[in-house]
mmCIF file of C-alpha atoms and ligand atoms in Angstrom:
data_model
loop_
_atom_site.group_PDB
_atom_site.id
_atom_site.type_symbol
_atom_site.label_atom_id
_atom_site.label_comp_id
_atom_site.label_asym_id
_atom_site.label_seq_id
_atom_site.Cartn_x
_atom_site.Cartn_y
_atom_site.Cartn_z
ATOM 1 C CA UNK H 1 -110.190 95.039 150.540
ATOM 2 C CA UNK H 2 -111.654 93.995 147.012
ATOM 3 C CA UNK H 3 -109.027 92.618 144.704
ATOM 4 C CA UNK H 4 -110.013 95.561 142.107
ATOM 5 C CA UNK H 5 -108.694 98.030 144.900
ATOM 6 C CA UNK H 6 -105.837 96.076 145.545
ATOM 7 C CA UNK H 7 -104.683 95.185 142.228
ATOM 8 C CA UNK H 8 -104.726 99.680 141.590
ATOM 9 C CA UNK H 9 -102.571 99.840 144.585
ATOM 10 C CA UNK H 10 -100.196 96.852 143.912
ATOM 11 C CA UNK H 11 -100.166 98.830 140.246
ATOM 12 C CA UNK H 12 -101.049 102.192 140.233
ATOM 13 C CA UNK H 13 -99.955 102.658 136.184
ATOM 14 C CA UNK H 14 -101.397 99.248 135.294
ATOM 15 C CA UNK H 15 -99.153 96.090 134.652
ATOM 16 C CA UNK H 16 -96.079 95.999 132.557
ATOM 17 C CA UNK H 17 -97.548 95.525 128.670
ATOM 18 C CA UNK H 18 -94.729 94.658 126.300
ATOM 19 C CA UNK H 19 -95.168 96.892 123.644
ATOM 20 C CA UNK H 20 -95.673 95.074 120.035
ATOM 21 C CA UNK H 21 -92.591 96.871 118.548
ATOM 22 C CA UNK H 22 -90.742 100.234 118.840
ATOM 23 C CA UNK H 23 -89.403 103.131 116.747
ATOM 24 C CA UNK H 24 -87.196 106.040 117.334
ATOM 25 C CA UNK H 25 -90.280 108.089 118.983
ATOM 26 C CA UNK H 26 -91.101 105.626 121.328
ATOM 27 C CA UNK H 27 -87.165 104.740 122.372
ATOM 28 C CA UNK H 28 -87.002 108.969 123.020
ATOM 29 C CA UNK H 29 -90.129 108.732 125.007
ATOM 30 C CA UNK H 30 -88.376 105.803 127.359
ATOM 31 C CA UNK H 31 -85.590 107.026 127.600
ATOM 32 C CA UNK H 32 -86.765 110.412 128.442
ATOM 33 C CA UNK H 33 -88.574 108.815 131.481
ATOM 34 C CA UNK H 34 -85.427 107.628 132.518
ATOM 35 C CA UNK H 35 -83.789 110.346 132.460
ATOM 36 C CA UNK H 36 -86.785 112.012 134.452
ATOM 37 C CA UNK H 37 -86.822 109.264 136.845
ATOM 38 C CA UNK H 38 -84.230 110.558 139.538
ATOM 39 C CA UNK H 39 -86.142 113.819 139.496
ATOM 40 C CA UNK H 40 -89.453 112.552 140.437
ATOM 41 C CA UNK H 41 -87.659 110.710 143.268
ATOM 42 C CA UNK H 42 -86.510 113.810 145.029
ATOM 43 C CA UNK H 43 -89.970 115.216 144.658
ATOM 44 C CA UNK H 44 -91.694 111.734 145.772
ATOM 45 C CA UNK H 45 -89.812 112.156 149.105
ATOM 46 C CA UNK H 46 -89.683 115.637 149.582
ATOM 47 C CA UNK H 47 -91.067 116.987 153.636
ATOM 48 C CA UNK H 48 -91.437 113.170 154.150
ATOM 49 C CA UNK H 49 -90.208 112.732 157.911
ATOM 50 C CA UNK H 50 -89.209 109.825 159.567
ATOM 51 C CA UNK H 51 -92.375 108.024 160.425
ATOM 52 C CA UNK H 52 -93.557 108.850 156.918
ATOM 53 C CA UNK H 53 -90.721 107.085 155.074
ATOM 54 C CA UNK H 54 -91.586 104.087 157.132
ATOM 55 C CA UNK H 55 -94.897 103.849 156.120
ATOM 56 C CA UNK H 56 -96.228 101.213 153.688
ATOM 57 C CA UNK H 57 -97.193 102.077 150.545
ATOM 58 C CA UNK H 58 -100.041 99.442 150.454
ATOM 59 C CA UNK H 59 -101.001 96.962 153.098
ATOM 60 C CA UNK H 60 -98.448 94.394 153.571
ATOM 61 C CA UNK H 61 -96.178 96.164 150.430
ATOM 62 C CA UNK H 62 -93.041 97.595 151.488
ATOM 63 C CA UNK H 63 -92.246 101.284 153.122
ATOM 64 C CA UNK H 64 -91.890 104.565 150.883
ATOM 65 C CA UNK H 65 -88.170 104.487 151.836
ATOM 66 C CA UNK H 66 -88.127 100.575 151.018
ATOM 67 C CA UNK H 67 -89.853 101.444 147.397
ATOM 68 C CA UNK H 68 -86.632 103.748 146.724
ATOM 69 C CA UNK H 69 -84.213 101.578 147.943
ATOM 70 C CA UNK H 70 -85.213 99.105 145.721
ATOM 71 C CA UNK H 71 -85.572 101.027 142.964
ATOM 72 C CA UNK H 72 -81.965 101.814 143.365
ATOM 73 C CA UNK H 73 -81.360 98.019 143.619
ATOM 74 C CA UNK H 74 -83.381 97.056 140.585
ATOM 75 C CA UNK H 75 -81.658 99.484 138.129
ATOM 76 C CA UNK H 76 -78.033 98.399 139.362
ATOM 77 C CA UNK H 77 -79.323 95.388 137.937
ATOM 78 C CA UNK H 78 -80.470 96.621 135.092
ATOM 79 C CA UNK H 79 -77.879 99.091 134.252
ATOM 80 C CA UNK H 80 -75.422 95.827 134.661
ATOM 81 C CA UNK H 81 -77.579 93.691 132.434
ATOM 82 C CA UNK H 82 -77.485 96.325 129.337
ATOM 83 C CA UNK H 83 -73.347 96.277 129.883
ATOM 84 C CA UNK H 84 -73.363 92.601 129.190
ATOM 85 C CA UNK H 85 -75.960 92.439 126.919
ATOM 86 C CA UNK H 86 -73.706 95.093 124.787
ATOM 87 C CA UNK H 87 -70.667 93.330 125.268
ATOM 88 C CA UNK H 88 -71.733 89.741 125.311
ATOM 89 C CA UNK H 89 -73.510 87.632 123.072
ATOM 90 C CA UNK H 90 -76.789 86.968 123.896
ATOM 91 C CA UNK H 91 -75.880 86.793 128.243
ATOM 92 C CA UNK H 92 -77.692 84.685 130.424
ATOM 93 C CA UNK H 93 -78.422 87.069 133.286
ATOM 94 C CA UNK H 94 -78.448 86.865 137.079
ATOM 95 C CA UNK H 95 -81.848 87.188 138.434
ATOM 96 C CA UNK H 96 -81.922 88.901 142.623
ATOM 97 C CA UNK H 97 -84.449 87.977 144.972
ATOM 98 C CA UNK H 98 -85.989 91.484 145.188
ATOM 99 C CA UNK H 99 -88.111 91.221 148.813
ATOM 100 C CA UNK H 100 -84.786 89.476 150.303
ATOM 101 C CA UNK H 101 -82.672 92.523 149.226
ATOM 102 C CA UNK H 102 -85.159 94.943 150.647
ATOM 103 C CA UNK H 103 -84.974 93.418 153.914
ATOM 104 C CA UNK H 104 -81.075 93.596 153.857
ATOM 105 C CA UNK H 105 -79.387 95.618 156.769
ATOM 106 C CA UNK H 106 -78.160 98.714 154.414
ATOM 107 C CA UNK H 107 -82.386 98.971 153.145
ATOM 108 C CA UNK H 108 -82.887 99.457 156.664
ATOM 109 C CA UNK H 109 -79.931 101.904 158.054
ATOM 110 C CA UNK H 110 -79.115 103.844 154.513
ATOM 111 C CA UNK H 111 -80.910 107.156 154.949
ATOM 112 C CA UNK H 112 -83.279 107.471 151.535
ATOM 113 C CA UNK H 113 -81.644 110.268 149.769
ATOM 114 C CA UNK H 114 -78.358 108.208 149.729
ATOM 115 C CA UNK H 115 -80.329 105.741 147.752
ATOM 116 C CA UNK H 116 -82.057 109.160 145.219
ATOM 117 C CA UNK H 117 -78.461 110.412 144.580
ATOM 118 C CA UNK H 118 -77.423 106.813 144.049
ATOM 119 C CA UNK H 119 -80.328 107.271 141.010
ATOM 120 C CA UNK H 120 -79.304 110.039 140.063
ATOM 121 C CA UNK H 121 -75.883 109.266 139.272
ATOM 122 C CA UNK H 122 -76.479 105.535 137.501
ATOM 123 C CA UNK H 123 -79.265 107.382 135.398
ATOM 124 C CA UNK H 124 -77.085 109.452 134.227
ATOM 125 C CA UNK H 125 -74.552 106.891 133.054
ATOM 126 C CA UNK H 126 -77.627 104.211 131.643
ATOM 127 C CA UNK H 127 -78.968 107.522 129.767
ATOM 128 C CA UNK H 128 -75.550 108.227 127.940
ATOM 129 C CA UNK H 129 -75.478 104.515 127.507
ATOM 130 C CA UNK H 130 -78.515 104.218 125.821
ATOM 131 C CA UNK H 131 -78.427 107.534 123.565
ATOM 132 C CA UNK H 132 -74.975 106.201 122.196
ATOM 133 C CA UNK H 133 -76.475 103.130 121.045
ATOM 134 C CA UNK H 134 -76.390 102.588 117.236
ATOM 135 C CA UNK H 135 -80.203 101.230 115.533
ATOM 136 C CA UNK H 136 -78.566 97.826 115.305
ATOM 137 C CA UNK H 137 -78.195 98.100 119.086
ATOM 138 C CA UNK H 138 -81.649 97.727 119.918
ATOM 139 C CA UNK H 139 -81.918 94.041 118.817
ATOM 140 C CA UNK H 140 -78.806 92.894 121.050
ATOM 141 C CA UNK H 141 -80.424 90.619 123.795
ATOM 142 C CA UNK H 142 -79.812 89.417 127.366
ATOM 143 C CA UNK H 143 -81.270 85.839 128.166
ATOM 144 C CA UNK H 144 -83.517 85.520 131.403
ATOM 145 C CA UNK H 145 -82.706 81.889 133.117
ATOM 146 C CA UNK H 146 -86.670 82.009 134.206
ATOM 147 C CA UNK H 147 -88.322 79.842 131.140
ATOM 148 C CA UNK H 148 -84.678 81.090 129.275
ATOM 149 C CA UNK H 149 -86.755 84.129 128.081
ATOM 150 C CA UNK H 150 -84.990 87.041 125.431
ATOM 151 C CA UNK H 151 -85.038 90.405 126.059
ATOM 152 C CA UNK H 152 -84.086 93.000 123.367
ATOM 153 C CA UNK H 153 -82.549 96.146 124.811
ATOM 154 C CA UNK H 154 -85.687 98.043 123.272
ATOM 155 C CA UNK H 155 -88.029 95.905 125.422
ATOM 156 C CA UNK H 156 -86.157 96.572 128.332
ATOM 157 C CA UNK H 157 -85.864 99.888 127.828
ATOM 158 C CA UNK H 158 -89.754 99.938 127.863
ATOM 159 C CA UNK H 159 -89.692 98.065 130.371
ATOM 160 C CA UNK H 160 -87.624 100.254 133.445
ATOM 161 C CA UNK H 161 -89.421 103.322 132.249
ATOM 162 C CA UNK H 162 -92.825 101.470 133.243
ATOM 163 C CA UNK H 163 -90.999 100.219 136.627
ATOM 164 C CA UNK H 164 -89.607 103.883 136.813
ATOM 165 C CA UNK H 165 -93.249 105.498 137.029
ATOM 166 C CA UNK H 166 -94.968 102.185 138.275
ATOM 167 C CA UNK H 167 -92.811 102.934 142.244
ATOM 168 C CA UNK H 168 -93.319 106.449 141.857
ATOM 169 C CA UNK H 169 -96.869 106.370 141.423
ATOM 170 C CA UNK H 170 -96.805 103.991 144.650
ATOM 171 C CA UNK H 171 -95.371 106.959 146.867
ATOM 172 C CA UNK H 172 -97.006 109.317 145.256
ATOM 173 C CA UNK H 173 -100.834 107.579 145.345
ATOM 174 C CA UNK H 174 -100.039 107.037 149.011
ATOM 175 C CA UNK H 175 -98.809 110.664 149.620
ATOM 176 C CA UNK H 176 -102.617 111.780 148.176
ATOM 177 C CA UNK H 177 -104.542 109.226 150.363
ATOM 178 C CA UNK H 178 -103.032 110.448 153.302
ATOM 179 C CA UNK H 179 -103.380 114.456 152.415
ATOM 180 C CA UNK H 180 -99.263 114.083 153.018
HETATM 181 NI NI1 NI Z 1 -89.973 96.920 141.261
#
């Protein structure tokens, strides 16, 4: 495979671009994609039988139900970095080794939906998190130990609402190549 076709299905909505700066239209617009995000899950897996779910999304990427489990893992993470980011000065976070905790036994045994209502119900608490924030909010930071980089909670925001669509898309590009 060329590396243009890989690098589509490696990143189907193009690679995370940190926006320049942000204002209250484009905080809505992120936040509204995470509070669509559990949503699209359900649909992404919907009819999907067994042998489906097990099915990478890409050569050598990880299964359909492997892309949800993680997705599940990844905002845990996230939702847990914008706690102590809020209530901490400036935190040095705790980075996971994401293809390690894909491979863990509960990736492999959890049935999938387990993981979507697991989605649904931390989106819902990140979303009220995030719409009580006051302006002044959006500047508080979390540190990143990997070359000690800042995040504002606006960037991040930005950021999970790209990773929300970026796994989706992976499903849902393979679901059209295979006619599923
Ligand atoms: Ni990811």
């Amino acid at each position: 495979m060329n590396p243009e076709s890989l690098e589509i299905l490696a990143y189907p909505v193009g690679r995370f671009v940190s926006p320049a700066s942000y204002d209250a239209v484009a905080l809505g617009k992120w936040i509204s994609v995470l509070e669509a995000c559990p949503k699209w899950y359900d649909y992404s897996i919907e009819n999907l039988d067994e042998a489906q779910l097990d099915t990478p999304y890409r050569p050598g990427g990880w299964t359909v139900a492997q892309v949800v489990h993680h997705v599940a893992d990844s905002h845990i993470n996230a939702y847990t970095r914008l706690k102590l980011a809020l209530t901490e000065t400036a935190p040095l976070i705790k980075p996971y080794d994401e293809k390690r905790w894909a491979e863990l036994p509960d990736v492999q045994s959890v049935p999938v939906n387990v993981s979507v209502t697991l989605i649904h119900a931390l989106h819902r608490r990140w979303v009220a998190a995030l719409r009580g924030l006051e302006e002044k909010d959006w500047e508080r930071t979390y540190v990143h130990p990997e070359g000690n980089r800042v995040f504002p909670l606006w960037e991040m925001t930005a950021m999970y609402a790209w990773h929300s669509r970026h796994h989706f898309e992976h499903i849902m590009k393979l679901r059209e190549r295979m006619g599923w």
